[in-house]
Amino acid sequence: MKTGAVIIAAGHKSTISRFQPMLPVGDSTVIRRIIITLKRAGIDPVVVITGQKADEVEKHIAGLRVICLRNQDYEQTQMYYSICMGLNYIEDLCDRVFILPAKFPMFLPDTIQRMMGSRAMAACPVYNGKRGHPVLVSKAAIPSLLVYHGERGLRGALRQPEINGQLEEIPVEDEGIIMAVESDEDCALGSLGREKLAVYPQVQLTLERNEGFFGPQAAQFLSLIDHTGSMQTACRQMHMSYTKGWKILKEAERQLGYPLLITQSGGAEGGFSQLTPKSKVFLDRYLRMERELRMEGERLYKKYFTGEEETES
């Protein structure tokens, strides 16, 4: 079962909290910690809705292989509008979706794993009787969420009878699900300033002939083109020049011996880029192999490094 995520980092003016997804938390930042925790649990794709300071936020997370969508009307819309943007986009890409605002970086990987064991239409973690983030919704719940027009945002949408009756509360020993980090004062509380991400293995797959020609950067590039239908948009999201993107593409085509993209420039219907059928198959095989390598890397890391951090401390 494929699980994705939608993270809201648009900075809506209608919200009371301050917009600071790049606040430092230990050796990371709020937004990067959220993404890394989700990615380590195998969550993919991860869609980040940006708005305020979009260029800055997108550059900050450019290397984490996420999809960024911009809410250009973030000043005039509620947060739920951004949630629906993300759900509209991700609906056909996975079977269920985690949803959370970019201010809850301290939830634990174990909480994500526990929630992924749920088969309910929706699931919510609960700590000491309080519901927290992230919320997990199944693909079956998304149509009802998209047509909700009430005033209570996601909370109200989840209380619709067709969802509320099938919402599972999952008790967790994880205060992070209710611990919002929105200011320098929040970062100074307790041990947050010293809270480091756990060490984890980063296994990367590169395909080579005489030298490497297809790796994580090329895979992200093709994935973004596939998702957005635009080579230019993919380059912008990766903060990469169009010329560099074109070189990556052409080198991969030269080594593989077949075209990877179908492109159309301008015209009455505008330009577009899309993956060729052969390219889609190739990318799918690369990503599946990469996932298996990552899982094997986690297994080997536990085999060789279990207890290492305790020994060093």
Coordinates of N, CA and C in Angstrom, one line a residue, residues 27 51-52 63 66 73 75 116 124 135 142 175 199 205-206 218 225 268 278 306 311-312:
D27 N 19.9 19.9 15.2 CA 20.8 20.1 14.1 C 20.1 20.2 12.7
G51 N 4.0 29.0 -0.2 CA 3.3 30.3 -0.6 C 4.2 31.4 -0.2
Q52 N 4.1 31.8 1.1 CA 5.0 32.9 1.6 C 6.4 32.4 1.6
G63 N 17.0 19.4 -2.0 CA 17.7 18.1 -2.1 C 17.0 16.9 -1.5
V66 N 11.2 16.1 -2.8 CA 9.8 16.3 -2.6 C 9.2 17.1 -3.8
D73 N -2.3 32.2 -3.8 CA -3.3 33.0 -3.1 C -3.3 32.7 -1.6
E75 N -2.4 34.4 0.9 CA -2.8 35.5 1.8 C -4.3 35.6 1.9
M116 N 0.6 3.5 10.2 CA 0.5 2.8 8.9 C 0.0 1.4 9.0
C124 N -5.9 9.0 13.5 CA -5.4 10.2 14.2 C -4.6 9.7 15.4
V135 N -2.3 13.5 10.6 CA -3.5 12.7 10.4 C -3.3 11.9 9.1
I142 N -10.8 10.9 0.4 CA -10.4 12.2 -0.2 C -11.5 12.9 -0.9
E175 N 4.7 12.7 22.7 CA 4.3 14.1 23.0 C 4.5 15.0 21.7
V199 N 21.0 9.1 13.6 CA 21.8 8.7 12.5 C 21.1 7.7 11.7
L205 N 21.5 4.9 -5.4 CA 21.7 4.0 -6.5 C 22.1 4.9 -7.7
T206 N 23.3 4.5 -8.3 CA 23.7 5.2 -9.6 C 24.0 4.1 -10.6
A218 N 18.8 12.6 -11.3 CA 18.1 12.3 -12.6 C 16.7 11.7 -12.3
I225 N 9.0 15.9 -13.7 CA 8.4 16.1 -15.0 C 7.2 15.3 -15.2
A268 N -1.3 26.6 -29.4 CA -2.6 27.1 -28.8 C -2.8 26.5 -27.5
K278 N 8.5 3.9 -22.5 CA 9.7 3.2 -22.1 C 10.4 3.9 -20.9
T306 N 23.8 -1.1 15.7 CA 22.9 -1.1 16.8 C 23.7 -0.9 18.1
T311 N 26.9 4.0 22.8 CA 28.3 3.8 23.1 C 29.0 5.2 23.1
E312 N 28.7 6.0 22.0 CA 29.4 7.3 21.8 C 29.0 8.3 22.8

